[in-house]
XYZ file of C-alpha atoms in Angstrom:
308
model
C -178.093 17.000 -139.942
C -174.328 16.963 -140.524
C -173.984 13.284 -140.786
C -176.828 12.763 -143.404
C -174.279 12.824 -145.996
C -171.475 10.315 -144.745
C -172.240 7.731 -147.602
C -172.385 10.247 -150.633
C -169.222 11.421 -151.553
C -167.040 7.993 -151.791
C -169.311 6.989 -154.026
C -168.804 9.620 -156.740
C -164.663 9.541 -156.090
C -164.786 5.569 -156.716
C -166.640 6.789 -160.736
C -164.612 9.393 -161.103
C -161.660 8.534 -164.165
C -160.158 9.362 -167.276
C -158.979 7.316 -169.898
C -156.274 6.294 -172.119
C -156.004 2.268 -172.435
C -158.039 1.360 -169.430
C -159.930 -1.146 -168.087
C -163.321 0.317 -169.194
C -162.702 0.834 -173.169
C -162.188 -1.385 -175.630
C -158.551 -0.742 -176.556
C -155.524 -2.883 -176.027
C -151.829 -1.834 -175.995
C -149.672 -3.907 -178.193
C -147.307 -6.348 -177.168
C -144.599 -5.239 -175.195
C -146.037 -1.872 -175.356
C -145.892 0.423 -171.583
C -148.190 3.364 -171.472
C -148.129 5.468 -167.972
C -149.366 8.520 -166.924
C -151.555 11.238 -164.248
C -154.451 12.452 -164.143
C -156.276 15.341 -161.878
C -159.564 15.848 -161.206
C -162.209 17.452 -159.639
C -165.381 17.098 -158.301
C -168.470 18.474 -156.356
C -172.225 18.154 -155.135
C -174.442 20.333 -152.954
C -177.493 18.883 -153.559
C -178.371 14.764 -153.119
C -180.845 12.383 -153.368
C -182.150 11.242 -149.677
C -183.775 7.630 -150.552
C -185.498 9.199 -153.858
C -186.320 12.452 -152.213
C -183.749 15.025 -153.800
C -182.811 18.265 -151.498
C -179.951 20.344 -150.844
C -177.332 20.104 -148.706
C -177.482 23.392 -146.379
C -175.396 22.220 -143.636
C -171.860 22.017 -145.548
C -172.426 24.035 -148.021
C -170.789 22.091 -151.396
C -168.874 18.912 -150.822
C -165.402 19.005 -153.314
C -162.549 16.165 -153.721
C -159.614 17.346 -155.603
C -157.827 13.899 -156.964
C -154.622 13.225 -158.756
C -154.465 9.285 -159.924
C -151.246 7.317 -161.316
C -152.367 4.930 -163.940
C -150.033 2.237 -166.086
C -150.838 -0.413 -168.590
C -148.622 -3.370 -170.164
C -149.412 -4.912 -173.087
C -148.707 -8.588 -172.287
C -149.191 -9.938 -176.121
C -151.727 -7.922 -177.795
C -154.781 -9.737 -176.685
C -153.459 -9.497 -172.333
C -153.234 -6.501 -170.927
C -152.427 -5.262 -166.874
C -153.330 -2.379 -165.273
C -153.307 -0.627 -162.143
C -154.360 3.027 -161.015
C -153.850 4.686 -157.626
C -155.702 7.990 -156.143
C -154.620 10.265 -154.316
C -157.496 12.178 -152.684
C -158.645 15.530 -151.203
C -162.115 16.643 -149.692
C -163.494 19.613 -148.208
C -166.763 21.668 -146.787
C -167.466 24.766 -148.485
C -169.604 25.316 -144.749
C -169.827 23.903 -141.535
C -167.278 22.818 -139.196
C -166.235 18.936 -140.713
C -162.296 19.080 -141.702
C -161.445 17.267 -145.093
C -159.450 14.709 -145.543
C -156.621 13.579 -147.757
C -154.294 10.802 -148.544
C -153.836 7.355 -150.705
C -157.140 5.873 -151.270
C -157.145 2.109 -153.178
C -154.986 0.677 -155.011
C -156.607 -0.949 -158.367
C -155.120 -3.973 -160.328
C -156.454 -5.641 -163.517
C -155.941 -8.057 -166.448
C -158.004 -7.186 -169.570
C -158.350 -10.329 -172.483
C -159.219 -10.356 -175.743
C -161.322 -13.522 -175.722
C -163.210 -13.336 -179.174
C -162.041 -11.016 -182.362
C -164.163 -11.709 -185.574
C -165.331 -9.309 -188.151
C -168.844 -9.217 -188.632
C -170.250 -7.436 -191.427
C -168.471 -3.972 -192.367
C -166.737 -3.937 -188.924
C -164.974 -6.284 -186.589
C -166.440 -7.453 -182.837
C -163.909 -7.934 -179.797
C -165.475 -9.733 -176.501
C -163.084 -8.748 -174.028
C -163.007 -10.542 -169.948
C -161.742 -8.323 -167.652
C -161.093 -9.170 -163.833
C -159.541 -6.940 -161.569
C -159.301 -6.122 -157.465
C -158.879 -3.276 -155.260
C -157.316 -3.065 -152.139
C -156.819 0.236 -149.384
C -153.097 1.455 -148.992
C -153.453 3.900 -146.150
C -155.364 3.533 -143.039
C -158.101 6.556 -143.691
C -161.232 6.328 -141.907
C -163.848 5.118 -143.729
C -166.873 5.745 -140.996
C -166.477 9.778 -141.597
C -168.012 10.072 -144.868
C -168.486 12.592 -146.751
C -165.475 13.836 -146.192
C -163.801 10.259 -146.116
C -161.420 9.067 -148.987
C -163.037 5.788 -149.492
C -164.749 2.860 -147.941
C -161.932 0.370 -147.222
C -163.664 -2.556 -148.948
C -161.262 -4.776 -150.495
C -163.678 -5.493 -153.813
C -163.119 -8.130 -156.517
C -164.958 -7.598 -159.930
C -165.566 -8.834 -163.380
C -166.132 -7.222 -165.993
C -167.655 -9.249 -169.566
C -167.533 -6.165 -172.775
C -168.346 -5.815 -176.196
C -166.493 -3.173 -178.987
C -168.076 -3.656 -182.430
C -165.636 -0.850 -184.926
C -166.609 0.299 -188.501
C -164.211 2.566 -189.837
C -163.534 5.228 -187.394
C -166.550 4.406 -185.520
C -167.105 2.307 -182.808
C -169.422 1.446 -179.808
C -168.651 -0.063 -176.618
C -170.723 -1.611 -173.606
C -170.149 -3.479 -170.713
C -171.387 -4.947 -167.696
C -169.702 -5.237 -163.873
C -170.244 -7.138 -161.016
C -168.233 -6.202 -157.541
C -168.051 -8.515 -154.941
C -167.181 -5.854 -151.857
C -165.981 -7.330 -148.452
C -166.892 -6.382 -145.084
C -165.906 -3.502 -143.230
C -164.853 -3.091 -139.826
C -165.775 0.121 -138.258
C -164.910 2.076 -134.959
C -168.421 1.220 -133.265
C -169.133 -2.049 -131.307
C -173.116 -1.579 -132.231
C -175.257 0.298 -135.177
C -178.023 0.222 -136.674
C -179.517 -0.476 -140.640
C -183.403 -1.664 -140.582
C -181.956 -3.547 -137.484
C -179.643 -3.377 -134.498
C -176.248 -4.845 -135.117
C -174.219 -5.574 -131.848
C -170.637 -5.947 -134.081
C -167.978 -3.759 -135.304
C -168.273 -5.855 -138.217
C -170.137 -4.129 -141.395
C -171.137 -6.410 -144.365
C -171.145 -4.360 -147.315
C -173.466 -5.312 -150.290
C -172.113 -6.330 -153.540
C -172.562 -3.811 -156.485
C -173.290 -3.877 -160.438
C -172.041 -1.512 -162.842
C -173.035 -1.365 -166.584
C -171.306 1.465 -169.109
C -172.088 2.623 -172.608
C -169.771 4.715 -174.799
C -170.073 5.520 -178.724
C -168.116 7.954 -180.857
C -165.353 8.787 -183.280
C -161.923 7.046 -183.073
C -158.829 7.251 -184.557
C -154.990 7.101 -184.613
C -155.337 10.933 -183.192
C -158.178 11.342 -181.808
C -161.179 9.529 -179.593
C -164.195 11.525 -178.924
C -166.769 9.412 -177.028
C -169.856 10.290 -175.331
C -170.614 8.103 -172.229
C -173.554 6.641 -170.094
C -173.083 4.440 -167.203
C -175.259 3.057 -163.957
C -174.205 1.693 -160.762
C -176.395 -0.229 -158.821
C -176.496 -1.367 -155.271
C -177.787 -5.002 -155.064
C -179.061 -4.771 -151.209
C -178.534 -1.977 -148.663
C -181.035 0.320 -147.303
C -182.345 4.145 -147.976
C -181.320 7.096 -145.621
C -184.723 7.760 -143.612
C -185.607 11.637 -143.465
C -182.660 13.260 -141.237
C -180.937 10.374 -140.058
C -177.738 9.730 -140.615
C -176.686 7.617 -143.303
C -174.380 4.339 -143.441
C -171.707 2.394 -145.325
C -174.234 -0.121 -146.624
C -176.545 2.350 -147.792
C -178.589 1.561 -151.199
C -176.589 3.808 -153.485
C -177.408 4.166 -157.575
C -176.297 6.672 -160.121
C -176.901 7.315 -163.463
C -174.574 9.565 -165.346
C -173.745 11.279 -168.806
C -170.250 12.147 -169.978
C -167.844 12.953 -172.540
C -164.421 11.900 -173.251
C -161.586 12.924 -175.687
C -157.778 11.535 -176.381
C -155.396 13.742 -178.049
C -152.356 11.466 -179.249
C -149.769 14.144 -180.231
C -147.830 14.535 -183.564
C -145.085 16.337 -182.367
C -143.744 14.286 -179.805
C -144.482 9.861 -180.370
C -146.353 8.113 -177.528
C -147.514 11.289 -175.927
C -150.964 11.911 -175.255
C -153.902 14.328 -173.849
C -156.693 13.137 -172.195
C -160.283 15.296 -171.039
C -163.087 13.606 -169.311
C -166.593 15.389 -167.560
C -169.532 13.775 -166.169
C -172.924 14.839 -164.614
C -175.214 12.304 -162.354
C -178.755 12.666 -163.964
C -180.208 10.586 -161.360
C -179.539 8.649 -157.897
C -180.528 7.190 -154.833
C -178.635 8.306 -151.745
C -176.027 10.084 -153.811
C -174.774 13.422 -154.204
C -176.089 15.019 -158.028
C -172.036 15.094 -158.994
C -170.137 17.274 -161.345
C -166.937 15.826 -162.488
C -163.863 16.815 -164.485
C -160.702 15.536 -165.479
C -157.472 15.958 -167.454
C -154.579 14.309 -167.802
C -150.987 13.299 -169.729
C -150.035 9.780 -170.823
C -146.827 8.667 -172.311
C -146.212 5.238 -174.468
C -143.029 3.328 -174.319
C -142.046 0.903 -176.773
C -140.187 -2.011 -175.224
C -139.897 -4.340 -177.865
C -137.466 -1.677 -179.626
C -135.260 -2.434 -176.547
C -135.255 -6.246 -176.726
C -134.603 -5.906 -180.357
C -131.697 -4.000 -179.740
C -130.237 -5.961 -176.890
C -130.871 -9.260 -179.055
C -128.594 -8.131 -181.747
């Protein structure tokens, strides 16, 4: 009964992030513009979704990760953009006898375009092409989920978004595909629908589509947030079996974000993110929260100053 969980948790650390610049919004940093900073979060689940059958999770009690993220952005020119982030990442059993793990999980990279900027009627429309790619750094084991950091799939994804703003109001959406490599596990056989003789696990690819309206501002950004990800293949957990890496996992989930950009110190800001899964499919029903700090450097004052 234990293992009936091993797929659930990576799941909800790979959705879990705050942001200030990122590759999910539609805002760019200017030319020659650096903005860098952490975030820490935390998360948890006790009950899950076994196929669609939701039940609680007796045996450990409620799974937590504890994370703490470095994230960085470069404004290019002001329509090219890269990015990175990189997790750091903590788990634990409120019950049972499963120790947590901890350590580096992926490391993210991405380049974020402005492709189209027009104004259409009382506001202006950006179509923005993002691609980016994700690659382990440490050598955690993916096969002892839930209490695993990750799922060591390198994954390549684009990412095609729309920001129409009037005023101080804006909306945002955007859809994802992730192409997700294969896995190689500990195990020489195992079994989906079917008995694999192979240590060789081929993961299926994954959409992800995001929604986010609200109030923003040289200040402030309030947003509230809806996003799904979608398995496209994989199978369900069957009724007290264990699960596996190529399980069929979706999520839907609410959230709320708000950016503080201070007036007392230039560049600094505040950022405050929480979630809630409202529905799933071989997922944990996840709670999430996150703060964090960002600071903006201004490069181009440098280059100015090293011209004259």
């Amino acid at each position: 009964m234990k293992k009936i969980f091993k797929l659930i948790l990576c799941f909800c650390l790979l959705m879990n992030s705050a942001g200030a610049q990122t590759d999910i919004d539609g805002i760019m940093m200017q030319n020659n513009y650096f903005c860098v900073g952490s975030t820490v979060g935390y998360s948890s689940w006790k009950n899950y979704w076994e196929g669609t059958n939701k039940r609680d999770n007796a045996n450990l009690g409620t799974i937590s990760a504890k994370t703490a993220m470095l994230m960085g952005n470069f404004g290019v020119t002001n329509r090219l953009n890269l990015l990175f982030g990189l997790p750091y990442i903590k788990t634990e059993a409120s019950a049972g006898t499963l120790k947590g793990q901890k350590g580096f999980q992926d490391l993210s990279l991405f380049a974020k375009w402005v492709a189209i900027e027009k104004p259409i009627g009382k506001g202006s429309l950006k179509g923005i092409l993002i691609g980016g790619y994700a690659t382990p750094v440490s050598d955690y084991t993916a096969d002892l989920l839930p209490l695993s950091i990750g799922m060591q799939s390198k994954t390549a994804m684009v990412r095609l978004m729309a920001d129409y703003e009037v005023g101080n109001w804006f909306a945002t959406a955007s859809g994802t595909y992730n192409f997700r490599s294969n896995v190689t596990i500990d195990k020489n056989t195992y079994y989906t629908t079917e008995m694999h003789y192979t240590n060789e696990v081929k993961m299926p690819d994954a959409a992800y589509f995001n929604v986010r309206a609200g109030y923003r501002s040289s200040t402030w950004i309030i947003e509230a947030i809806a996003d799904n990800w979608t398995t496209l293949g994989g199978f369900d957990i069957t009724k007290n079996n264990m699960p596996f890496l190529s399980n069929k996992m979706n999520a839907t989930k609410l959230g709320i974000h708000v950016k503080y950009d201070t007036d007392f110190i230039s560049g600094l800001s505040f950022v405050a993110d929480v979630n809630t899964t409202v529905s799933g499919r071989n997922v944990g029903q996840t709670t999430s929260y996150s703060g964090g700090v960002f600071y903006i450097m201004d490069f181009s004052k440098k280059q100015t100053k090293e011209t004259k």
